[in-house]
Short mmCIF file of C-alpha atoms in Angstrom, two decimals:
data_model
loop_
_atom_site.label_atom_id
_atom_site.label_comp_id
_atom_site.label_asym_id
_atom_site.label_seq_id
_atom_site.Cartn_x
_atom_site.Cartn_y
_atom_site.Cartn_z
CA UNK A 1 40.76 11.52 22.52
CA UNK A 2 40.39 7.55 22.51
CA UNK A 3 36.56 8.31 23.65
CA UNK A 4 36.05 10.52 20.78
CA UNK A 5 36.93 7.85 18.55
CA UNK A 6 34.99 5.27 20.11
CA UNK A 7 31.79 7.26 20.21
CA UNK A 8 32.44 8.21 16.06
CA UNK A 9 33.28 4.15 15.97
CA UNK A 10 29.92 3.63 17.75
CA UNK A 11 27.92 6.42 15.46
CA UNK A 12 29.03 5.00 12.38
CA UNK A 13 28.25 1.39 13.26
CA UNK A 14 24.61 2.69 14.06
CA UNK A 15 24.51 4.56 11.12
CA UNK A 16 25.42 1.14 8.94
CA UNK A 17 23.06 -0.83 10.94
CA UNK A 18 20.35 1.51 10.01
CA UNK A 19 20.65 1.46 6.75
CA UNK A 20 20.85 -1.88 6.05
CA UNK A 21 17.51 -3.21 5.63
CA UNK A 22 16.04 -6.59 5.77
CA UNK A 23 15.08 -8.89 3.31
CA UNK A 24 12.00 -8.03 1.63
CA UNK A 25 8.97 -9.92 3.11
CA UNK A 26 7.16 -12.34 1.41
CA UNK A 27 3.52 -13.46 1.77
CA UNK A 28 3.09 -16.83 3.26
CA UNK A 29 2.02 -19.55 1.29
CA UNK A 30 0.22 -21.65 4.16
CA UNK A 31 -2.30 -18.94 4.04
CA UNK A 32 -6.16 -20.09 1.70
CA UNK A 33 -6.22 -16.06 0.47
CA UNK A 34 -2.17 -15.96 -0.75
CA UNK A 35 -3.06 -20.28 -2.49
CA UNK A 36 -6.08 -18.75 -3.51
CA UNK A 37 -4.59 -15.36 -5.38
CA UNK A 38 -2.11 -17.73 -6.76
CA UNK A 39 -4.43 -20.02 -8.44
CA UNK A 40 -6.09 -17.38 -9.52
CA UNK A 41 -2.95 -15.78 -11.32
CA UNK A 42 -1.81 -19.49 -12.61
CA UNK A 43 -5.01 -19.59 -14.82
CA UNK A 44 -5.29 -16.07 -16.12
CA UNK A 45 -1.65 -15.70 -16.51
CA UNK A 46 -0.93 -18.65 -19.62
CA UNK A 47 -2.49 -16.45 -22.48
CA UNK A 48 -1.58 -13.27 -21.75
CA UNK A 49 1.95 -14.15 -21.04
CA UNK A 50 2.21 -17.00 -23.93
CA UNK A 51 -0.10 -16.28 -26.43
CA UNK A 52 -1.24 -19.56 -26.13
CA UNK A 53 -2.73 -22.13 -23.71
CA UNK A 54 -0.45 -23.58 -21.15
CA UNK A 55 0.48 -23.57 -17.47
CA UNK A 56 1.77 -21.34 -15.05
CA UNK A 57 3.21 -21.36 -11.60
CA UNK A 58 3.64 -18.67 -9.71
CA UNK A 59 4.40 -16.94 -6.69
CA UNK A 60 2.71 -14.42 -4.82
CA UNK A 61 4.99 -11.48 -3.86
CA UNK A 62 2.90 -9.29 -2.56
CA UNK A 63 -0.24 -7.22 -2.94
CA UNK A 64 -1.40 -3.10 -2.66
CA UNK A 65 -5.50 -2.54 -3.31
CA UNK A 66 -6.50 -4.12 -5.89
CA UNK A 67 -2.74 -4.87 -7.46
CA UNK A 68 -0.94 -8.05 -7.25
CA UNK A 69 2.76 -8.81 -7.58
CA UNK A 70 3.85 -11.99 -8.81
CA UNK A 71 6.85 -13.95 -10.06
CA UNK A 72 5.65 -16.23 -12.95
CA UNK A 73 6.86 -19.49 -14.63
CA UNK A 74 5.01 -20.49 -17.63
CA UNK A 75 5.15 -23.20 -20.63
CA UNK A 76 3.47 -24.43 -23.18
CA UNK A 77 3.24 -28.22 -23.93
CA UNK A 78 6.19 -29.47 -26.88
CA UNK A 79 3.38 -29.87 -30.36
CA UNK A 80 4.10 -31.74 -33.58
CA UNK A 81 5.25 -28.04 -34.75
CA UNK A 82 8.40 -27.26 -31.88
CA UNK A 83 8.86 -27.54 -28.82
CA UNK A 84 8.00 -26.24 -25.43
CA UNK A 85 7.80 -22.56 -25.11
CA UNK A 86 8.45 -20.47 -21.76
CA UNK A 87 8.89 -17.52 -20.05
CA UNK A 88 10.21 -16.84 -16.42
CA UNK A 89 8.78 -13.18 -15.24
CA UNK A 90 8.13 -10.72 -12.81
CA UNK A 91 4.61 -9.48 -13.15
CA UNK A 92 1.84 -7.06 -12.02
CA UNK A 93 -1.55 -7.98 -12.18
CA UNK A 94 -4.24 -5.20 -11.54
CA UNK A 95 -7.74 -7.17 -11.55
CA UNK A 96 -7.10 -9.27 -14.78
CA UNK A 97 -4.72 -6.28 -16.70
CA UNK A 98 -1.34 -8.47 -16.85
CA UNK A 99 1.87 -6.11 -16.61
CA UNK A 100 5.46 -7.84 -17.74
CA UNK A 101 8.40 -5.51 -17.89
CA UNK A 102 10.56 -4.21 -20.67
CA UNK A 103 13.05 -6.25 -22.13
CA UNK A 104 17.15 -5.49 -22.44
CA UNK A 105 18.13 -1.90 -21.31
CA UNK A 106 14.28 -0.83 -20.13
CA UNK A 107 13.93 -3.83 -18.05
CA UNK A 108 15.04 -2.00 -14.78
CA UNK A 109 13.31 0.87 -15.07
CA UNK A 110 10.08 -0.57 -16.02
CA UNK A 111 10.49 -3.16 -13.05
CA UNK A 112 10.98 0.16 -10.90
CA UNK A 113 7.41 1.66 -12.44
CA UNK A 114 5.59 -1.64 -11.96
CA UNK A 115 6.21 -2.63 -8.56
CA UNK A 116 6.70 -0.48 -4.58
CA UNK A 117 10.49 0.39 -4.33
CA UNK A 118 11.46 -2.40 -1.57
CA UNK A 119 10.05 -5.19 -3.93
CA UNK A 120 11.32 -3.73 -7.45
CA UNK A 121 14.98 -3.68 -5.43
CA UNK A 122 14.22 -7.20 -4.45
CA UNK A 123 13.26 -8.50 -8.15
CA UNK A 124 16.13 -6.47 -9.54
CA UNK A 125 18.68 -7.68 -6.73
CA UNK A 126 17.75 -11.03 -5.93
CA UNK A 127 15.30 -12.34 -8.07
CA UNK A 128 16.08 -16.29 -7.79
CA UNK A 129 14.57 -16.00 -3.98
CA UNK A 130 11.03 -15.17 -5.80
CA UNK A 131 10.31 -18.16 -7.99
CA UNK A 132 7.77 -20.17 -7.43
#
């Protein structure tokens, strides 16, 4: 009977192992093509995402064909008319076609659409590990 248990004991402990998976993988930054796809994303990202000129850092997350995944920090500069505007976002970039996600109750779902299912778990989960 006590070997019964132990072997369940053992199953289940597999079984948890298993299924718990690592954290999601991110592209390394010492790399020229990640700095590269990252500089490129920095300079087309400011007008799309602001409707106006400022800057952007960002962070590569990933990449699938001709898709990349990004997290993105932008601002503009404080004018004579208000202050500094910004915008902290996850983002999909197919060539230059910038996609942000929904806002409020969409947001998840439309994070889901935009990005492969280990990464939109990752952005949803623990999004503070993917800033630039």
């Amino acid at each position: 009977m006590l070997r019964r248990h132990v072997v369940a004991v053992g199953l289940l402990a597999g079984l948890v192992t298993g299924c718990t998976e690592s954290p999601y993988p991110l592209p390394d930054r010492d790399t020229a093509a990640v700095r590269d796809e990252e500089k490129r994303l920095a300079a087309l990202l400011p007008d799309t995402l602001l409707g106006a000129s400022g800057t952007c850092r960002v962070r590569l997350l990933g990449s699938a064909g001709s898709s990349s995944f990004a997290w993105a920090i932008c601002e503009t500069a404080p004018t004579a008319d208000g202050p500094a505007q910004g915008v902290s976002v996850p983002v999909r970039v197919d060539e230059d076609q910038v996609t942000e996600p929904a806002d409020g109750a969409g947001y998840a779902a439309s994070v889901r659409r935009m990005f492969p299912r280990r990464l939109a778990e990752t952005v949803l989960q623990d999004p503070g590990r993917l800033h630039p």
